[in-house]
Coordinates of N, CA and C in Angstrom, one line a residue:
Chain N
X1 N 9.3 18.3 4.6 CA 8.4 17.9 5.7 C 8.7 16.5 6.2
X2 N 8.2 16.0 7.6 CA 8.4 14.7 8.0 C 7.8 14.1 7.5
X3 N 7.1 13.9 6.4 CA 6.0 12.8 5.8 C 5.4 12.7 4.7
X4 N 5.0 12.3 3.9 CA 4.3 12.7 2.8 C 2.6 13.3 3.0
X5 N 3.0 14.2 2.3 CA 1.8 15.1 2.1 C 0.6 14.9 1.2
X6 N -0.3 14.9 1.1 CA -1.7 15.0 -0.3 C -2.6 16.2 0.1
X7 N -2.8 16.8 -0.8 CA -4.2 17.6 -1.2 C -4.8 17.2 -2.1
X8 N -5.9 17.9 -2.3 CA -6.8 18.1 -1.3 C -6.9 16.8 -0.1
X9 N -7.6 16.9 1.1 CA -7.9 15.8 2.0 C -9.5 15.1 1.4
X10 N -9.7 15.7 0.9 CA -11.3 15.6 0.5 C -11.6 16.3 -1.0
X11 N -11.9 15.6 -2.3 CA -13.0 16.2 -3.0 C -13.8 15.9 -3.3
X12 N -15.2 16.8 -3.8 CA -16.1 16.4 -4.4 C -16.3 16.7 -5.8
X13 N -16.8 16.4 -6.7 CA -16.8 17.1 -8.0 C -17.5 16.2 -8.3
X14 N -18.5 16.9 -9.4 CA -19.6 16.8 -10.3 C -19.2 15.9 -11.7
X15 N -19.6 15.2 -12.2 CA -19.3 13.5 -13.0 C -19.0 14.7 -14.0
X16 N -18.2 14.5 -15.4 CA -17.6 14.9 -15.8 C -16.5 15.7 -16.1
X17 N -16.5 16.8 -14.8 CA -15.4 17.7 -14.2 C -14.1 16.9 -14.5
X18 N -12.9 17.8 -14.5 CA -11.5 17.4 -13.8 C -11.4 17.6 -12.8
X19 N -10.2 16.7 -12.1 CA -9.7 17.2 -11.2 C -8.1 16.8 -10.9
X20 N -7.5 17.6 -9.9 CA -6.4 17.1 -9.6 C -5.7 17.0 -8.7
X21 N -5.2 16.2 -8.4 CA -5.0 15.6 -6.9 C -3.4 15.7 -7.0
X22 N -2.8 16.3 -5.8 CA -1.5 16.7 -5.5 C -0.8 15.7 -4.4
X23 N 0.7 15.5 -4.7 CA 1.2 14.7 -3.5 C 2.8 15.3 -3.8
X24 N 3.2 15.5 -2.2 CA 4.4 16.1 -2.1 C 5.4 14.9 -1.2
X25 N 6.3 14.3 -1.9 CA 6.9 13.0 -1.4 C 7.9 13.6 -0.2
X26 N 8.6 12.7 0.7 CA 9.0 12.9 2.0 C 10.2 13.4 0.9
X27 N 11.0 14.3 1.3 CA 12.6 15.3 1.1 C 13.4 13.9 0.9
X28 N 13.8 14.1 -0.3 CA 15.3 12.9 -1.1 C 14.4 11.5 -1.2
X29 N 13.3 11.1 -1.6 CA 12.7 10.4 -1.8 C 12.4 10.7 -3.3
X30 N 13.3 9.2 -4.2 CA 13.1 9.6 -5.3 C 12.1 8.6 -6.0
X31 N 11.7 8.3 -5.5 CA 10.7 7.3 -6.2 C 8.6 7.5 -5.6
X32 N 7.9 7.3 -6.5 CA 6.9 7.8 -5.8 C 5.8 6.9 -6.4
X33 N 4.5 6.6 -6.0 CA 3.8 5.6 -6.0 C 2.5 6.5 -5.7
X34 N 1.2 6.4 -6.9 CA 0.2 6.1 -6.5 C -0.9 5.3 -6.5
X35 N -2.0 4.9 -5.6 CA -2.7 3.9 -5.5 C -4.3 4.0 -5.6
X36 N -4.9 3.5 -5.7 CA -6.5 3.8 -5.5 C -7.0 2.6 -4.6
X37 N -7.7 3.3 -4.0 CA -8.4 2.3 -2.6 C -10.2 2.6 -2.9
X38 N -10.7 1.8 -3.5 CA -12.0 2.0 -3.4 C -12.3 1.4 -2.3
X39 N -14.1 1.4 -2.2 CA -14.1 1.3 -0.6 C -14.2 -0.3 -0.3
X40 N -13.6 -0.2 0.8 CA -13.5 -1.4 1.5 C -12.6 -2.3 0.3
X41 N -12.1 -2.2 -0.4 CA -10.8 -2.8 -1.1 C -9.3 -2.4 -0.8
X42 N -8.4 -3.6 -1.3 CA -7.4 -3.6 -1.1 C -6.7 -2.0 -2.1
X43 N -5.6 -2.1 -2.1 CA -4.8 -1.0 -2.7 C -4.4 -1.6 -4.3
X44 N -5.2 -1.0 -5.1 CA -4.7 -0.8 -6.5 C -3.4 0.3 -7.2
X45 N -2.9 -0.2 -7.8 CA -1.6 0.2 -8.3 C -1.9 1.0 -9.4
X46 N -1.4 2.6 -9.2 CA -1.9 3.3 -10.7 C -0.6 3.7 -11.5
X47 N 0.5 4.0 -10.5 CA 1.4 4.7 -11.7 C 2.9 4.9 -10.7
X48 N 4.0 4.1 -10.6 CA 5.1 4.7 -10.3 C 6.0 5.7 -10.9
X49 N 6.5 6.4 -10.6 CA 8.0 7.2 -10.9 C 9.0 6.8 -10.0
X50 N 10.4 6.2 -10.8 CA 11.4 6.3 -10.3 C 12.6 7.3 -10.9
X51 N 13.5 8.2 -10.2 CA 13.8 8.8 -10.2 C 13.7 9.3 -12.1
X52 N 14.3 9.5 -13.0 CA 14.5 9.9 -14.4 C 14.1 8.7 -15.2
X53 N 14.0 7.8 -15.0 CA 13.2 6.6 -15.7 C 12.1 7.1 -16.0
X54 N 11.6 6.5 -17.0 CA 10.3 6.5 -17.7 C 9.2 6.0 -16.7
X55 N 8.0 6.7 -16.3 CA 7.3 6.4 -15.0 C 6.2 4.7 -15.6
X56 N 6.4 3.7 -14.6 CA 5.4 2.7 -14.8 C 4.0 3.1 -14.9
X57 N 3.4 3.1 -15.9 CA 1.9 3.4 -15.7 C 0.8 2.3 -16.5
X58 N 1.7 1.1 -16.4 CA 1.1 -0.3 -16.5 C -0.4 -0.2 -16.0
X59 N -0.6 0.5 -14.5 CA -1.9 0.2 -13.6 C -3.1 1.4 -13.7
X60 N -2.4 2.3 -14.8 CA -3.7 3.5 -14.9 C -4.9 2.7 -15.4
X61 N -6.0 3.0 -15.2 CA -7.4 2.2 -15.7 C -8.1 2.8 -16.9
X62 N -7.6 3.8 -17.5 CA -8.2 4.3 -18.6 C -7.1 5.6 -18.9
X63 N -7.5 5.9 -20.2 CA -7.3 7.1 -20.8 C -6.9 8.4 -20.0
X64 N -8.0 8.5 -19.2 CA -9.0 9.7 -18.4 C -7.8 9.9 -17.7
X65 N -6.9 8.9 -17.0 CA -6.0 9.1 -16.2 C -4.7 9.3 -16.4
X66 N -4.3 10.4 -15.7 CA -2.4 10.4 -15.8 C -1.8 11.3 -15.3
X67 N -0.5 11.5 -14.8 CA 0.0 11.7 -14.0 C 1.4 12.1 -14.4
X68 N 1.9 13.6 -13.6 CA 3.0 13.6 -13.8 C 4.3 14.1 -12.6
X69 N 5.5 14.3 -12.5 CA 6.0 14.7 -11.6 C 7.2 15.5 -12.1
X70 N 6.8 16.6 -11.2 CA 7.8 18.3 -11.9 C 8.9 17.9 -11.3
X71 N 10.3 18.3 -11.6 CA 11.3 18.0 -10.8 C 12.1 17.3 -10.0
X72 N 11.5 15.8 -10.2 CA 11.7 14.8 -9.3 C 11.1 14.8 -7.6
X73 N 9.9 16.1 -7.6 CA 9.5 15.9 -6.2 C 8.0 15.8 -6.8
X74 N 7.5 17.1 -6.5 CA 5.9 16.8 -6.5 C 5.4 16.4 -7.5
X75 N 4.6 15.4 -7.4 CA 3.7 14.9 -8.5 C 1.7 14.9 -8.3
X76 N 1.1 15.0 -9.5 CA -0.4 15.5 -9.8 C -0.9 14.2 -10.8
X77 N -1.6 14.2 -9.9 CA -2.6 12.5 -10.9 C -3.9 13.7 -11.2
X78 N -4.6 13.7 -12.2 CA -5.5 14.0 -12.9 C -6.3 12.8 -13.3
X79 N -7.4 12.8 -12.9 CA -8.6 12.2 -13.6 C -9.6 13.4 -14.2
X80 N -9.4 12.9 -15.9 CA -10.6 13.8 -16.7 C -12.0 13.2 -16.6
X81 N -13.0 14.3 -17.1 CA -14.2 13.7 -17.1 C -14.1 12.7 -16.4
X82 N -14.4 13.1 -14.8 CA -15.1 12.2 -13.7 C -15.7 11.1 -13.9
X83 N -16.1 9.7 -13.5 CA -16.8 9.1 -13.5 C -17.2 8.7 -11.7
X84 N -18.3 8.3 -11.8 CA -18.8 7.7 -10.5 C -18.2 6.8 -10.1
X85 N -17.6 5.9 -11.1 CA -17.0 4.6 -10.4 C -15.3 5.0 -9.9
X86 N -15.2 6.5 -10.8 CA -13.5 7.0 -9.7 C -13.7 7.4 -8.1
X87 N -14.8 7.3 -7.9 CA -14.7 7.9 -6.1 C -14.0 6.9 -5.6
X88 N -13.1 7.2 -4.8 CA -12.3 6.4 -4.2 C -11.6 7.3 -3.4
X89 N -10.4 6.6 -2.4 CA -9.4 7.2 -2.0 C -7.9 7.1 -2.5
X90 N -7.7 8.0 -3.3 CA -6.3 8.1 -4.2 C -4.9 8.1 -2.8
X91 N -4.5 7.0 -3.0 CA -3.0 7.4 -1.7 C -1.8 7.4 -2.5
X92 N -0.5 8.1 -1.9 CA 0.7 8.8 -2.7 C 1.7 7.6 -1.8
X93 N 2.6 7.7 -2.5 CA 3.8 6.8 -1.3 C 5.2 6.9 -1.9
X94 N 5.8 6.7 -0.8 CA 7.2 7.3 -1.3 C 8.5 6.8 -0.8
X95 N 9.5 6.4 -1.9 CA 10.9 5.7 -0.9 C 12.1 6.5 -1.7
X96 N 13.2 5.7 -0.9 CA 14.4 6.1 -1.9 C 14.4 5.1 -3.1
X97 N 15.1 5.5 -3.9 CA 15.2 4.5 -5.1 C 16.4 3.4 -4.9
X98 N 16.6 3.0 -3.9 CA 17.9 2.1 -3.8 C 16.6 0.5 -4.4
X99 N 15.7 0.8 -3.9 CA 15.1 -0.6 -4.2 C 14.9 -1.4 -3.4
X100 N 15.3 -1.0 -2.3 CA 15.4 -1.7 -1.2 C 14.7 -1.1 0.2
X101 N 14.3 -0.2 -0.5 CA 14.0 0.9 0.8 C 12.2 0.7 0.8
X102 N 11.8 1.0 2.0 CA 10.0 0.6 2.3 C 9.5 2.1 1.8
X103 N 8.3 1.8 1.7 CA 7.3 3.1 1.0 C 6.8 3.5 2.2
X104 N 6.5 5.3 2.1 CA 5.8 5.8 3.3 C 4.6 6.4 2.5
X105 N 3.7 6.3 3.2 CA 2.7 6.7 2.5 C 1.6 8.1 3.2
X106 N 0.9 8.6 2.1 CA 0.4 9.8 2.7 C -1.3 9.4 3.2
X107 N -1.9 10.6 3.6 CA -2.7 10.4 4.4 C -3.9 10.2 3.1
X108 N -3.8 10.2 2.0 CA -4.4 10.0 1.0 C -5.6 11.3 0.7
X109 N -6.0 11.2 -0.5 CA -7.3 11.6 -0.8 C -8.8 11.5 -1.3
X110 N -9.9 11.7 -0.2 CA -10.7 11.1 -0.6 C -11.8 11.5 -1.6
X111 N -12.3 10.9 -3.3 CA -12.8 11.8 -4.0 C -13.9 10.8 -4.1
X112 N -15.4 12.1 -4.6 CA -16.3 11.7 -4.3 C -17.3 12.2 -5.9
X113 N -17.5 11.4 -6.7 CA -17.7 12.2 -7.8 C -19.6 11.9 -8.1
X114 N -20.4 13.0 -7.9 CA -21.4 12.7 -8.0 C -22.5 13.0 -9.3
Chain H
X1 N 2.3 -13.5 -13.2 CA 2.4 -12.4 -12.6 C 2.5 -12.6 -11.0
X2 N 3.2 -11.8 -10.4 CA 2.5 -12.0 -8.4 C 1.3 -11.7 -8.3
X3 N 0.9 -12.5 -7.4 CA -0.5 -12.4 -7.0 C -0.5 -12.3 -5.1
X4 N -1.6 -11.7 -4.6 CA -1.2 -12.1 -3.3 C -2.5 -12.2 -2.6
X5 N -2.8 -13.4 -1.8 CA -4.1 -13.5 -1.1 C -4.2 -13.0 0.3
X6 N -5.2 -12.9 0.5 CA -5.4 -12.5 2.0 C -7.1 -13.4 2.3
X7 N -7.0 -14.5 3.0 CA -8.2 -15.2 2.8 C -9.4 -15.0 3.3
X8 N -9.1 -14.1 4.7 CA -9.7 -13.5 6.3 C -9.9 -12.2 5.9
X9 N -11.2 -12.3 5.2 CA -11.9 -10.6 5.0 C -12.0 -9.9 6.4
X10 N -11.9 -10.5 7.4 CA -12.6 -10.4 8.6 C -12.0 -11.0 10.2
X11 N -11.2 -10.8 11.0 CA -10.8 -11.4 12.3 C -11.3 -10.6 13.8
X12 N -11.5 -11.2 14.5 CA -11.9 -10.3 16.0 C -10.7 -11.5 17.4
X13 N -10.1 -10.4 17.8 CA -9.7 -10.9 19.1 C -9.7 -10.0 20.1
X14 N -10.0 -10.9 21.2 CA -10.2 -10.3 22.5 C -8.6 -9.4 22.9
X15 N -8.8 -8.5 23.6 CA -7.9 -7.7 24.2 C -6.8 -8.8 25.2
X16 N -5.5 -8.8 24.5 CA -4.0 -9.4 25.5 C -4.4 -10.5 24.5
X17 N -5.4 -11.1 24.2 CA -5.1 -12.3 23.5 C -4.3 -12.2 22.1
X18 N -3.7 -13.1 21.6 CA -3.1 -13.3 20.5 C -4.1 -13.9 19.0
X19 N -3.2 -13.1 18.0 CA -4.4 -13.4 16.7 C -3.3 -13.8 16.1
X20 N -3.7 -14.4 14.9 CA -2.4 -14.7 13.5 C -3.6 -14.5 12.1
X21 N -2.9 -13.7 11.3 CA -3.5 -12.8 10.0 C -2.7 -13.6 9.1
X22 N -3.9 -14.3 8.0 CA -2.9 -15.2 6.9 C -2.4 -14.4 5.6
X23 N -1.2 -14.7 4.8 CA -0.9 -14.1 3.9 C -0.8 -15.5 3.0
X24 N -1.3 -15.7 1.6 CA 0.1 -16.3 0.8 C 0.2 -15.6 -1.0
X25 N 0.9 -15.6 -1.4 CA 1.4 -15.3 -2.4 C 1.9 -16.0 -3.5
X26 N 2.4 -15.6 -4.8 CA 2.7 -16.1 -5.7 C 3.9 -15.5 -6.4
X27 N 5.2 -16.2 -6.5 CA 5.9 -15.5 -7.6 C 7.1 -16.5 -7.9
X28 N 7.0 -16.2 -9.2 CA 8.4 -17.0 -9.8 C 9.5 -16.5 -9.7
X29 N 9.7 -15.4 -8.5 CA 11.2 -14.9 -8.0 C 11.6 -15.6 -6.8
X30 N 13.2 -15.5 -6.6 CA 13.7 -16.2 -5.6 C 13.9 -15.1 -4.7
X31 N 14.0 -13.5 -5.0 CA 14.4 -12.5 -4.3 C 13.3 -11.4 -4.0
X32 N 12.8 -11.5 -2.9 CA 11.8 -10.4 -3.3 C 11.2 -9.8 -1.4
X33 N 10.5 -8.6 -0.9 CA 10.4 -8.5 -0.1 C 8.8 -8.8 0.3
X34 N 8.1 -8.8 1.4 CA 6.8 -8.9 2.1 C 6.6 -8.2 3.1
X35 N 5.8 -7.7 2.9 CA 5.2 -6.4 4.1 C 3.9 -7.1 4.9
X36 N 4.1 -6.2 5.8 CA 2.1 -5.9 6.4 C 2.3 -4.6 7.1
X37 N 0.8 -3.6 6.2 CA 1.1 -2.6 6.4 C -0.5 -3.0 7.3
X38 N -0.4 -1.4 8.0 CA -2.0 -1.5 8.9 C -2.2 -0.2 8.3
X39 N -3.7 0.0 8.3 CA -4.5 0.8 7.8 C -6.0 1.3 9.3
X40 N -5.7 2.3 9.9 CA -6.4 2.3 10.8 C -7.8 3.0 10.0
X41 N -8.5 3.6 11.4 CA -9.9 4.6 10.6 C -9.3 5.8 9.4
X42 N -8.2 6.2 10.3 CA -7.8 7.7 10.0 C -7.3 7.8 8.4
X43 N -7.0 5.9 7.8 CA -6.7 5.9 6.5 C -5.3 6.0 6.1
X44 N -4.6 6.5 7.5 CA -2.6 6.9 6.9 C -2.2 5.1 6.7
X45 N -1.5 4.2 6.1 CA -1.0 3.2 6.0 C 0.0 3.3 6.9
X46 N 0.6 2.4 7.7 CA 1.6 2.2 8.6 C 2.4 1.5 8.3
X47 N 3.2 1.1 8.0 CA 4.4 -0.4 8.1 C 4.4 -0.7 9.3
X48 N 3.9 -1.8 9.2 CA 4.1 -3.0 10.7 C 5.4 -3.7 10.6
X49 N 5.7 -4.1 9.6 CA 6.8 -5.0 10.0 C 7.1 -5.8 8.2
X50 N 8.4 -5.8 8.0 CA 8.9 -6.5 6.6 C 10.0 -7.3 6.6
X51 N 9.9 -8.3 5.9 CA 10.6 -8.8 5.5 C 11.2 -9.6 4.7
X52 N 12.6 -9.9 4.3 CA 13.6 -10.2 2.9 C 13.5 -11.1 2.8
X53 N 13.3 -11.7 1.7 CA 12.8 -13.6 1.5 C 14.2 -13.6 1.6
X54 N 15.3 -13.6 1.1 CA 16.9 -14.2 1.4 C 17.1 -14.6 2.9
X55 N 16.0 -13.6 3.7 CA 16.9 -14.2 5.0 C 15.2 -15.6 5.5
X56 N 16.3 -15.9 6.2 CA 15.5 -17.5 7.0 C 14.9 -16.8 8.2
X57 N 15.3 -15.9 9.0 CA 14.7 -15.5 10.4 C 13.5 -15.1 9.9
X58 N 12.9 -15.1 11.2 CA 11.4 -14.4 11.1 C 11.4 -13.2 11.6
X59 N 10.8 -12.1 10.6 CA 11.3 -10.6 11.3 C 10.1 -10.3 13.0
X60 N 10.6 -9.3 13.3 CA 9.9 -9.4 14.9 C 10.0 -8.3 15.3
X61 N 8.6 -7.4 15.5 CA 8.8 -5.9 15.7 C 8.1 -5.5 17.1
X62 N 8.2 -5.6 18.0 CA 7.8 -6.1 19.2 C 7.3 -6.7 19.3
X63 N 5.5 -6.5 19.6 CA 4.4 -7.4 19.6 C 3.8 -8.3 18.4
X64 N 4.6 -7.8 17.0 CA 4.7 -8.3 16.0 C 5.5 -9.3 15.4
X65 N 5.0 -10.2 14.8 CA 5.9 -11.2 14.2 C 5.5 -11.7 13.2
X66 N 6.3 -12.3 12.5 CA 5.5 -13.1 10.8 C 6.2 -14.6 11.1
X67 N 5.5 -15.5 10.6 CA 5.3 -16.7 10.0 C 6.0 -16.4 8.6
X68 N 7.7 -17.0 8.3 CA 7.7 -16.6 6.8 C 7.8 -18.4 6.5
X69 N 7.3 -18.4 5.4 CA 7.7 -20.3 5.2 C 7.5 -19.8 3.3
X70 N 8.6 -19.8 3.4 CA 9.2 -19.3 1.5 C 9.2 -20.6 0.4
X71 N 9.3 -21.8 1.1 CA 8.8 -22.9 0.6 C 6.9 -23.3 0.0
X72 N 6.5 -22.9 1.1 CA 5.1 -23.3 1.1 C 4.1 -21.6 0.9
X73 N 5.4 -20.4 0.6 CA 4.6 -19.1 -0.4 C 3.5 -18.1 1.0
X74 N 3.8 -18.8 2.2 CA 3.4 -17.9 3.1 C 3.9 -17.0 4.2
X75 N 3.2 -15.9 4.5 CA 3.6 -14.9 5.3 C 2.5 -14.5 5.9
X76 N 2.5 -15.2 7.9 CA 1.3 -14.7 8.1 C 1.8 -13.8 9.6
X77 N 0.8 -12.9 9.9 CA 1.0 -12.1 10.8 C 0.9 -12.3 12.3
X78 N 1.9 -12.6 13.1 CA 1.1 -13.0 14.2 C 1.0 -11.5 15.4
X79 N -0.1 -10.9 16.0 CA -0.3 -9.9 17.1 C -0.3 -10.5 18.8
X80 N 1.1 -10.3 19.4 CA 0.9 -10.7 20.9 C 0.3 -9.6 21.4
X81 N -0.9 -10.0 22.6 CA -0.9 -9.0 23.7 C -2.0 -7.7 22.9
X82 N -2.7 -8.4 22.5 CA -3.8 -7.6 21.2 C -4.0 -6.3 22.0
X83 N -3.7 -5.1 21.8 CA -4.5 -3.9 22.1 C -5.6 -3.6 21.4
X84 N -6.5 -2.5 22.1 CA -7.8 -2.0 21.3 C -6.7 -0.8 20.1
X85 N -5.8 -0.3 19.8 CA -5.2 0.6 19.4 C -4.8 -0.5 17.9
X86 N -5.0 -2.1 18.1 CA -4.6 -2.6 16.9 C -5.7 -2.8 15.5
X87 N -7.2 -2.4 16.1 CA -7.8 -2.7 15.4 C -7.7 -1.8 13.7
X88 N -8.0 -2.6 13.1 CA -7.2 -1.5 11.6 C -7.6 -2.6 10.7
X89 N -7.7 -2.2 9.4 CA -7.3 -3.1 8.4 C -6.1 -3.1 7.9
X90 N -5.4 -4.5 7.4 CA -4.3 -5.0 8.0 C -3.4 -5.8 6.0
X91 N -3.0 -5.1 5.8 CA -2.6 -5.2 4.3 C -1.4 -5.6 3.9
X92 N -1.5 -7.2 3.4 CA -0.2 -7.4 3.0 C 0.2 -7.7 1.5
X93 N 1.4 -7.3 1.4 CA 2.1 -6.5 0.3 C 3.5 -7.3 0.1
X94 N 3.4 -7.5 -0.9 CA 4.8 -8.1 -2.0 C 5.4 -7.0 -2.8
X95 N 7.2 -7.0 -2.6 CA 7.6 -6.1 -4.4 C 9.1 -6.9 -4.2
X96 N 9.4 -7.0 -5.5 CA 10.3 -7.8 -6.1 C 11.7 -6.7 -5.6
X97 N 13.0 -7.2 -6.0 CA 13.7 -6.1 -5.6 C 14.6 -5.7 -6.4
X98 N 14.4 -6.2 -7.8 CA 15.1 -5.8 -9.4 C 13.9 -5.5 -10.0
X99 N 14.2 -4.8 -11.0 CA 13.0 -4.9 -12.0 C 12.3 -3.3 -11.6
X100 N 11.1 -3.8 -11.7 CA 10.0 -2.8 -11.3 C 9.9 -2.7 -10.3
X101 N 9.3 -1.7 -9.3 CA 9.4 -2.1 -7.6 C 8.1 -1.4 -7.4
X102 N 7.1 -1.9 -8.6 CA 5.9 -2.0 -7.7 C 5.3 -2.9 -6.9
X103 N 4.4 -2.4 -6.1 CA 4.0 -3.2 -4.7 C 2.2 -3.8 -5.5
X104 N 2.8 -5.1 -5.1 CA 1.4 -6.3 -5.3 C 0.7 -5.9 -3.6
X105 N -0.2 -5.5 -3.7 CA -1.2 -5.8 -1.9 C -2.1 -6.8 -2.2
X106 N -2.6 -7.4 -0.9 CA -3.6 -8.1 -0.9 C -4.7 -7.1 -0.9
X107 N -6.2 -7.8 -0.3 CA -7.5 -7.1 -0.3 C -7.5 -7.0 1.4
X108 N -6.8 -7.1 2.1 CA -6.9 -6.4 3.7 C -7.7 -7.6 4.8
X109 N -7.4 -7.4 5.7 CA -8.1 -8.3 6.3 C -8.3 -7.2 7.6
X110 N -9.8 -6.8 7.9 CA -10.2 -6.1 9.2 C -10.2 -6.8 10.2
X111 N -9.0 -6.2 11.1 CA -9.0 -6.8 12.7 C -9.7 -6.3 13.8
X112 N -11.2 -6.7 14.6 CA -11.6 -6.1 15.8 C -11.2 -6.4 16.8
X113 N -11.0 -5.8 17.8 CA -10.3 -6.2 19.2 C -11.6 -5.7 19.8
X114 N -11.8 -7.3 20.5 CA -12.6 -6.6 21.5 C -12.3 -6.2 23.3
X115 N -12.8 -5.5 23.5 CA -12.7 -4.8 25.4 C -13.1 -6.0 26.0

């Protein structure tokens, strides 16, 4: 595709539920990035993959969270047992791995856990 | 660790007039890049414009330009010719370019343009 992708655009889910949130990075983009945007905040850092390296997951905020990527393309962040304070907007982003290359980012997802 | 501020929760300029959006930062690297990304209603992130602390120019993406002063740890945004199409929240972003290449953001600064 021309861009990076996320599903769902929208969830809701009931406070202890799973869920899981999908992002499909722009074609030969081997590195991938996601973030959490609560509202009206800046972008928090949850978890890189670069290409076969061991993925950075320095910025996950608990347990509950984690994330993996099949193949070196699509990757699924899971948050277990919901909490209220995860509503937020989960965004995906994606470059080449030279290191030098800028991140594109997806249109994010917005979750709403009540 | 990098750190990166954004001090202007908040800016409004009038339409054609010009704004400047503050950045500064923190890092004990000599090599590293700086963004400002825009974040409209719709929520997609944009790249406005980046640039390489190694170089001395100031990068320039039409109506866009940065203030880089790599001495004094700032990078600020400046908008010529303000359109109503610029209003957005306005995010700027640090990543090293060895190492890890995650991205430090500030907390955004919302720009209103007014008619």
């Amino acid at each position: 595709g021309a861009g990076v992708s996320q599903s769902p655009s929208n969830k809701v889910t009931e406070k202890g539920k799973d869920v899981e949130l999908r992002c499909d990075p722009i074609s030969g983009h081997t590195a991938l990035y996601w973030y959490r945007q609560s509202l009206g905040q800046g972008l928090e850092f949850l978890i890189y993959f670069q290409g076969n390296s061991a993925p950075d997951k320095s910025g996950l905020p608990s347990d509950r969270f984690s994330a993996e990527r099949t193949g070196g393309s699509v990757s699924t962040l899971t948050i277990q047992r919901t909490q209220q304070e995860d509503s937020a907007v989960y965004l995906c982003a994606s470059s080449y791995e030279t290191g030098r290359e800028t991140q594109y980012f997806g249109p994010g997802t917005r979750l709403l856990v009540l | 660790a990098q750190t990166v501020t954004q001090s202007q929760p908040e800016m409004s300029v009038q339409e054609a007039e010009t704004v400047t959006l503050s950045c500064t930062y923190d890092t004990s690297e000599s090599d590293y890049y700086l963004f400002w990304y825009k974040q409209p209603p719709s929520r997609q992130m944009i790249l406005v414009i980046r640039q390489e602390a190694y170089k001395q120019q100031n990068a320039t993406e039409n109506r866009f330009s940065v203030n880089f002063q790599k001495a004094a740890k700032s990078f600020s945004l400046k908008i010529s010719d303000s359109q109503l199409g610029d209003a957005a929240m306005y995010f700027c972003a640090y990543r090293r370019t060895s190492g890890t290449y995650k991205y430090i953001f500030g907390t955004g600064t919302r720009l209103k343009v007014l008619a």
